[in-house]
Short mmCIF file of C-alpha atoms in Angstrom, two decimals:
data_model
loop_
_atom_site.label_atom_id
_atom_site.label_comp_id
_atom_site.label_asym_id
_atom_site.label_seq_id
_atom_site.Cartn_x
_atom_site.Cartn_y
_atom_site.Cartn_z
CA UNK A 14 89.46 71.53 83.68
CA UNK A 15 91.25 73.25 86.80
CA UNK A 16 94.50 74.08 85.03
CA UNK A 17 92.14 75.29 81.81
CA UNK A 18 90.79 77.98 84.04
CA UNK A 19 87.17 76.35 84.57
CA UNK A 20 85.53 75.58 87.44
CA UNK A 21 84.02 72.76 88.16
CA UNK A 22 81.17 71.44 89.07
CA UNK A 23 79.36 67.54 89.25
CA UNK A 24 76.18 66.39 88.38
CA UNK A 25 75.36 63.73 90.26
CA UNK A 26 71.39 61.92 91.86
CA UNK A 27 70.45 59.15 94.19
CA UNK A 28 67.34 57.99 94.78
CA UNK A 29 65.18 59.05 98.39
CA UNK A 30 61.96 57.03 99.95
CA UNK A 31 59.29 58.61 99.80
CA UNK A 32 59.32 58.84 103.81
CA UNK A 33 62.95 60.39 104.13
CA UNK A 34 61.33 63.83 102.25
CA UNK A 35 60.14 66.02 104.97
CA UNK A 36 56.85 67.86 103.89
CA UNK A 37 57.92 71.08 105.74
CA UNK A 38 61.33 72.56 106.01
CA UNK A 39 62.45 71.53 102.59
CA UNK A 40 65.08 74.41 102.56
CA UNK A 41 66.83 72.98 105.97
CA UNK A 42 67.13 69.73 104.68
CA UNK A 43 69.59 67.67 104.31
CA UNK A 44 70.22 66.92 101.19
CA UNK A 45 72.29 62.65 101.11
CA UNK A 46 75.83 62.80 99.93
CA UNK A 47 75.88 58.92 99.64
CA UNK A 48 75.98 56.10 97.44
CA UNK A 49 75.61 59.24 94.90
CA UNK A 50 75.65 58.51 90.64
CA UNK A 51 77.41 60.34 88.77
CA UNK A 52 75.22 62.18 85.64
CA UNK A 53 78.98 64.22 84.63
CA UNK A 54 80.70 67.07 84.87
CA UNK A 55 81.02 71.20 83.62
CA UNK A 56 83.97 73.19 83.64
CA UNK A 57 82.28 77.26 83.44
CA UNK A 58 84.54 80.16 82.29
CA UNK A 59 84.74 82.81 84.43
CA UNK A 60 86.63 84.99 80.96
CA UNK A 61 89.32 88.11 81.33
CA UNK A 62 87.17 90.55 80.69
CA UNK A 63 89.31 92.66 77.63
CA UNK A 64 92.18 94.87 78.65
CA UNK A 65 92.79 93.33 81.69
CA UNK A 66 96.28 91.61 80.22
CA UNK A 67 97.44 95.23 79.80
CA UNK A 68 96.47 96.49 82.77
CA UNK A 69 98.89 94.55 84.96
CA UNK A 70 101.20 94.73 82.58
CA UNK A 71 100.94 99.14 82.86
CA UNK A 72 101.47 98.28 86.64
CA UNK A 73 104.62 95.93 86.49
CA UNK A 74 105.61 98.03 84.66
CA UNK A 75 104.36 100.86 86.69
CA UNK A 76 106.28 99.07 90.18
CA UNK A 77 103.64 98.29 91.28
CA UNK A 78 103.15 94.47 92.05
CA UNK A 79 99.27 92.90 91.48
CA UNK A 80 98.31 89.78 94.00
CA UNK A 81 95.47 87.01 93.15
CA UNK A 82 93.71 86.04 96.47
CA UNK A 83 90.60 83.90 94.96
CA UNK A 84 88.36 81.23 96.63
CA UNK A 85 89.13 78.75 93.57
CA UNK A 86 91.59 75.82 93.69
CA UNK A 87 95.26 76.50 92.61
CA UNK A 88 95.17 75.32 89.90
CA UNK A 89 92.37 76.72 88.59
CA UNK A 90 94.20 80.18 90.24
CA UNK A 91 96.95 79.44 88.45
CA UNK A 92 95.27 79.37 84.95
CA UNK A 93 93.32 82.19 85.72
CA UNK A 94 96.23 83.92 86.21
CA UNK A 95 98.47 83.20 83.28
CA UNK A 96 95.50 84.11 81.42
CA UNK A 97 95.39 88.44 83.22
CA UNK A 98 99.67 88.35 82.88
CA UNK A 99 100.15 87.70 86.99
CA UNK A 100 101.54 85.17 86.53
CA UNK A 101 104.66 84.04 83.96
CA UNK A 102 106.59 81.09 83.81
CA UNK A 103 109.39 82.68 85.79
CA UNK A 104 107.00 82.71 88.48
CA UNK A 105 105.70 79.16 89.04
CA UNK A 106 109.24 77.72 88.36
CA UNK A 107 109.85 79.96 92.24
CA UNK A 108 108.64 78.64 94.96
CA UNK A 109 105.70 80.81 97.95
CA UNK A 110 104.58 82.35 94.57
CA UNK A 111 101.48 80.08 94.44
CA UNK A 112 100.34 79.22 98.13
CA UNK A 113 97.09 77.93 99.71
CA UNK A 114 94.72 80.30 102.27
CA UNK A 115 95.94 77.25 104.87
CA UNK A 116 99.42 77.06 104.81
CA UNK A 117 99.75 80.93 104.81
CA UNK A 118 97.18 80.79 107.86
CA UNK A 119 99.40 79.00 109.92
CA UNK A 120 102.48 80.48 109.80
CA UNK A 121 103.78 82.88 112.52
CA UNK A 122 103.66 85.98 112.26
CA UNK A 123 107.52 86.76 111.25
CA UNK A 124 106.96 84.16 108.46
CA UNK A 125 103.97 85.49 107.03
CA UNK A 126 106.21 88.63 106.52
CA UNK A 127 109.30 86.75 104.75
CA UNK A 128 106.86 84.78 102.88
CA UNK A 129 103.79 87.72 102.10
CA UNK A 130 106.73 90.02 99.84
CA UNK A 131 106.52 86.97 97.08
CA UNK A 132 103.27 85.55 96.98
CA UNK A 133 101.11 86.50 93.58
CA UNK A 134 98.62 83.77 93.66
CA UNK A 135 97.15 82.68 96.85
CA UNK A 136 94.00 79.86 96.64
CA UNK A 137 91.20 78.13 98.85
CA UNK A 138 91.65 81.22 100.42
CA UNK A 139 89.59 82.85 103.39
CA UNK A 140 88.68 86.54 103.97
CA UNK A 141 90.92 86.60 106.94
CA UNK A 142 93.68 85.33 105.41
CA UNK A 143 93.62 87.76 102.62
CA UNK A 144 93.17 89.69 105.44
CA UNK A 145 96.60 88.45 107.11
CA UNK A 146 98.32 89.31 103.77
CA UNK A 147 97.38 92.50 103.66
CA UNK A 148 98.70 93.45 107.97
CA UNK A 149 101.89 90.91 106.33
CA UNK A 150 102.76 93.55 103.59
CA UNK A 151 102.08 96.86 105.32
CA UNK A 152 104.46 95.27 108.66
CA UNK A 153 107.18 95.26 105.56
CA UNK A 154 106.26 99.37 104.54
CA UNK A 155 104.30 97.85 101.15
CA UNK A 156 101.90 100.59 100.37
CA UNK A 157 98.50 97.91 100.26
CA UNK A 158 95.64 98.40 97.42
CA UNK A 159 93.17 95.85 97.89
CA UNK A 160 90.26 95.70 95.72
CA UNK A 161 86.68 93.12 96.80
CA UNK A 162 83.45 93.36 96.03
CA UNK A 163 82.01 90.71 98.79
CA UNK A 164 81.11 91.53 102.55
CA UNK A 165 83.42 89.50 103.27
CA UNK A 166 86.48 91.19 102.04
CA UNK A 167 85.27 93.83 104.35
CA UNK A 168 88.03 93.74 106.70
CA UNK A 169 90.89 93.70 104.22
CA UNK A 170 89.84 96.67 102.28
CA UNK A 171 89.27 98.56 105.66
CA UNK A 172 92.72 97.63 106.39
CA UNK A 173 95.18 98.59 102.90
CA UNK A 174 95.40 101.78 102.87
CA UNK A 175 93.56 101.92 99.05
CA UNK A 176 90.40 100.25 99.47
CA UNK A 177 88.53 99.94 96.21
CA UNK A 178 85.05 97.87 95.58
CA UNK A 179 82.99 97.27 92.36
CA UNK A 180 80.28 99.38 92.12
CA UNK A 181 77.89 97.10 90.09
CA UNK A 182 78.24 93.68 92.00
CA UNK A 183 80.28 94.81 95.30
CA UNK A 184 78.43 94.79 98.40
CA UNK A 185 77.00 97.73 100.62
CA UNK A 186 79.56 96.99 103.33
CA UNK A 187 81.98 96.29 101.47
CA UNK A 188 81.39 100.00 98.78
CA UNK A 189 81.51 101.53 103.03
CA UNK A 190 84.67 100.05 104.03
CA UNK A 191 86.18 101.82 100.37
CA UNK A 192 88.09 104.71 99.99
CA UNK A 193 86.75 104.02 95.66
CA UNK A 194 84.19 102.81 94.31
CA UNK A 195 84.79 101.60 91.22
CA UNK A 196 81.29 102.23 89.65
CA UNK A 197 82.73 100.02 86.04
CA UNK A 198 84.15 96.84 88.14
CA UNK A 199 86.98 96.93 85.32
CA UNK A 200 89.94 96.63 86.48
CA UNK A 201 91.69 98.90 84.06
CA UNK A 202 90.18 101.86 86.39
CA UNK A 203 93.03 100.99 88.23
CA UNK A 204 95.57 101.48 86.14
CA UNK A 205 93.64 105.13 85.87
CA UNK A 206 93.25 105.87 89.41
CA UNK A 207 97.28 105.52 90.07
CA UNK A 208 98.18 107.64 86.54
CA UNK A 209 96.22 110.19 87.98
CA UNK A 210 97.06 110.09 92.16
CA UNK A 211 100.81 110.25 90.43
CA UNK A 212 99.25 113.26 88.02
CA UNK A 213 97.72 114.84 91.23
CA UNK A 214 101.35 114.06 93.32
CA UNK A 215 103.63 115.47 90.43
CA UNK A 216 101.69 118.20 89.41
CA UNK A 217 102.71 119.37 93.46
CA UNK A 218 106.05 119.28 92.75
CA UNK A 219 106.38 121.36 89.98
CA UNK A 220 104.62 123.90 91.62
CA UNK A 221 107.00 123.57 94.49
CA UNK A 222 109.25 123.77 92.65
CA UNK A 223 108.46 126.67 90.48
CA UNK A 224 106.81 128.97 93.74
CA UNK A 225 110.32 128.30 95.57
CA UNK A 226 112.15 129.41 92.54
CA UNK A 227 110.63 132.27 92.70
CA UNK A 228 110.49 133.55 96.52
CA UNK A 229 114.35 132.34 96.65
CA UNK A 230 115.91 134.63 93.56
CA UNK A 231 113.35 137.24 95.35
CA UNK A 232 114.37 137.51 98.65
CA UNK A 233 118.36 137.69 97.14
CA UNK A 234 118.21 140.29 94.98
CA UNK A 235 116.03 142.25 97.41
CA UNK A 236 118.63 141.25 100.25
CA UNK A 237 121.95 141.84 98.30
CA UNK A 238 120.58 145.20 97.09
CA UNK A 239 119.81 145.60 100.63
CA UNK A 240 123.13 145.38 102.24
CA UNK A 241 125.58 147.11 99.35
CA UNK A 242 123.55 150.32 97.95
CA UNK A 243 120.07 150.98 101.00
CA UNK A 244 117.90 150.86 98.49
CA UNK A 245 115.48 147.64 97.24
CA UNK A 246 114.85 147.18 93.27
CA UNK A 247 111.60 145.34 94.00
CA UNK A 248 109.80 147.47 96.05
CA UNK A 249 106.68 145.68 98.72
CA UNK A 250 103.94 146.34 95.47
CA UNK A 251 105.97 144.69 93.02
CA UNK A 252 106.38 141.02 94.64
CA UNK A 253 102.92 141.52 95.69
CA UNK A 254 101.80 141.28 92.42
CA UNK A 255 103.99 138.95 91.21
CA UNK A 256 103.50 136.55 94.40
CA UNK A 257 99.46 136.56 93.60
CA UNK A 258 100.16 136.54 89.42
CA UNK A 259 102.52 133.61 90.26
CA UNK A 260 100.59 131.62 93.10
CA UNK A 261 97.30 131.63 91.59
CA UNK A 262 97.85 131.59 87.72
CA UNK A 263 101.51 129.61 87.70
CA UNK A 264 99.30 127.36 90.40
CA UNK A 265 96.76 126.57 87.68
CA UNK A 266 98.53 125.78 85.10
CA UNK A 267 100.89 124.10 86.61
CA UNK A 268 97.89 121.65 88.45
CA UNK A 269 96.00 121.16 85.14
CA UNK A 270 99.20 119.42 83.23
CA UNK A 271 96.89 116.81 81.88
CA UNK A 272 99.03 113.00 83.06
CA UNK A 273 100.96 111.08 80.24
CA UNK A 274 102.82 107.39 79.18
CA UNK A 275 106.18 108.66 81.60
CA UNK A 276 104.03 108.91 84.87
CA UNK A 277 103.47 104.82 84.37
CA UNK A 278 107.54 103.74 83.74
CA UNK A 279 108.47 105.92 86.97
CA UNK A 280 109.13 103.37 90.25
CA UNK A 281 106.16 103.97 93.60
CA UNK A 282 107.25 107.11 95.83
CA UNK A 283 107.93 105.44 99.43
CA UNK A 284 106.50 105.87 102.54
CA UNK A 285 108.78 108.30 103.73
CA UNK A 286 110.49 109.75 100.40
CA UNK A 287 110.56 113.64 100.98
CA UNK A 288 108.65 115.41 98.63
CA UNK A 289 111.01 117.81 96.98
CA UNK A 290 113.73 115.58 95.14
CA UNK A 291 117.05 116.35 95.10
CA UNK A 292 116.23 116.71 91.33
CA UNK A 293 114.09 119.58 92.22
CA UNK A 294 116.80 120.96 94.12
CA UNK A 295 118.79 120.75 91.62
CA UNK A 296 116.75 122.76 89.38
CA UNK A 297 115.96 125.10 91.73
CA UNK A 298 119.31 125.97 92.90
CA UNK A 299 120.66 126.56 89.41
CA UNK A 300 117.30 127.74 88.28
CA UNK A 301 117.50 130.67 91.45
CA UNK A 302 121.61 131.18 90.36
CA UNK A 303 120.34 131.74 87.05
CA UNK A 304 117.47 134.50 87.59
CA UNK A 305 119.63 136.24 90.81
CA UNK A 306 122.90 136.74 88.55
CA UNK A 307 120.46 137.97 85.11
CA UNK A 308 118.43 140.46 87.48
CA UNK A 309 121.98 141.51 89.92
CA UNK A 310 123.82 142.09 86.49
CA UNK A 311 120.89 145.04 85.85
CA UNK A 312 120.11 145.80 89.03
CA UNK A 313 124.20 147.01 89.47
CA UNK A 314 125.72 147.51 86.28
CA UNK A 315 122.10 149.00 85.05
CA UNK A 316 122.69 152.68 84.15
CA UNK A 317 125.45 151.99 82.27
CA UNK A 318 124.34 149.02 80.02
CA UNK A 319 121.01 150.98 78.92
CA UNK A 320 123.01 154.40 79.08
CA UNK A 321 121.30 156.24 81.37
CA UNK A 322 124.44 158.29 82.54
CA UNK A 323 122.75 161.59 81.32
CA UNK A 324 119.67 161.05 83.25
CA UNK A 325 118.75 162.47 86.28
CA UNK A 326 119.08 159.93 89.16
CA UNK A 327 115.91 159.38 90.12
CA UNK A 328 114.93 159.26 86.26
CA UNK A 329 117.78 156.55 85.95
CA UNK A 330 117.13 154.53 89.25
CA UNK A 331 113.66 153.79 87.77
CA UNK A 332 114.29 152.51 84.18
CA UNK A 333 117.16 150.28 85.44
CA UNK A 334 114.14 148.78 88.50
CA UNK A 335 111.40 148.87 86.12
CA UNK A 336 113.02 146.13 83.85
CA UNK A 337 114.47 144.35 86.61
CA UNK A 338 111.51 144.58 87.92
CA UNK A 339 109.91 143.41 84.35
CA UNK A 340 112.85 141.12 83.91
CA UNK A 341 111.99 139.54 86.87
CA UNK A 342 108.49 138.31 85.58
CA UNK A 343 110.22 137.41 82.49
CA UNK A 344 112.47 134.96 84.32
CA UNK A 345 109.74 133.35 85.91
CA UNK A 346 107.43 132.50 83.08
CA UNK A 347 110.76 130.66 81.41
CA UNK A 348 110.83 128.83 84.95
CA UNK A 349 107.16 127.79 84.62
CA UNK A 350 107.79 125.72 81.28
CA UNK A 351 111.19 124.79 83.13
CA UNK A 352 108.95 123.30 86.07
CA UNK A 353 106.03 121.38 83.78
CA UNK A 354 108.99 118.43 83.50
CA UNK A 355 111.70 118.51 85.80
CA UNK A 356 113.31 115.28 85.19
CA UNK A 357 113.29 116.27 81.46
CA UNK A 358 115.87 118.07 78.66
CA UNK A 359 111.74 118.51 76.31
CA UNK A 360 110.64 120.88 78.24
CA UNK A 361 108.45 121.81 75.87
CA UNK A 362 107.01 118.83 75.03
CA UNK A 363 103.43 118.38 74.92
CA UNK A 364 102.58 122.23 75.57
CA UNK A 365 100.03 122.72 73.31
CA UNK A 366 97.68 119.94 74.47
CA UNK A 367 96.98 121.88 78.19
CA UNK A 368 94.91 124.39 77.29
CA UNK A 369 94.19 126.67 80.64
CA UNK A 370 98.88 126.40 80.60
CA UNK A 371 99.36 128.11 77.48
CA UNK A 372 95.89 130.78 78.68
#
């Protein structure tokens, strides 16, 4: 029964003399546990919710390792883990993937750190074992999220980087100790948390890439023009206008990008990884170089390109500078599209699904 993910309960009875049964404080009476007659055994099934297996697979594909820590015996825990997709045949073949809480508890701190990475299922565990596992994983540099619903889970929920308690079955102590409360008690909601968390992080990166490109291009154009000719093509009001529009509308457009399936195919971001990645630096410099090259050509050779030789110098400069400013603004609109997908070639994919971006 245990190997079929059933929790076993035996029913038995014994005959007692009436004098052995106390008349008062019956709830405190220590029931006899010897000379019992077995009536039978039952197996209680606690089935996996629909969608849990898919959610676990999504987490695994996203680089999030799902571990099970339970008070059930190892055989029952193993069977449930198979059912949920936490374990597969390859995992069972390897040692220390499945462990008892008592064995883990009795290890030294160094040994626990070495084993913690490999553990997938821990059976017969006490609340303290969960806490020890969280501490060992954190010392190894992992970002740890813990789910729990009981008062006993509170220390592990508090210790974890992200504590997720259950909104329906969770105790108040567990909820107080957690960072996020899952209102529907469903593990599939954890996938939504990961998905939206990554989406917010990716949107911040997009806006940083976009904003840095604007600033680098504007700075270089004005500095080069001022040093070489003594006049700047973009005056203070124009730069202020670009900054106001790009900081507000640009941020709004990129910050409201909905999460995509590709986010769940990425590896998790480490604790010490920089916010501006190498791909972002590459995009930033290429886009800034393109803008600087185009705008400097218009700035220094604009009069010939626009055939303004017959115009007065003041009027010719006004037309040229107006064109440079408008070209700069349109460059930022194109840059907004480029910033949508920093790591993909097709920057227009799914653009119509974000109405605020289109607006």
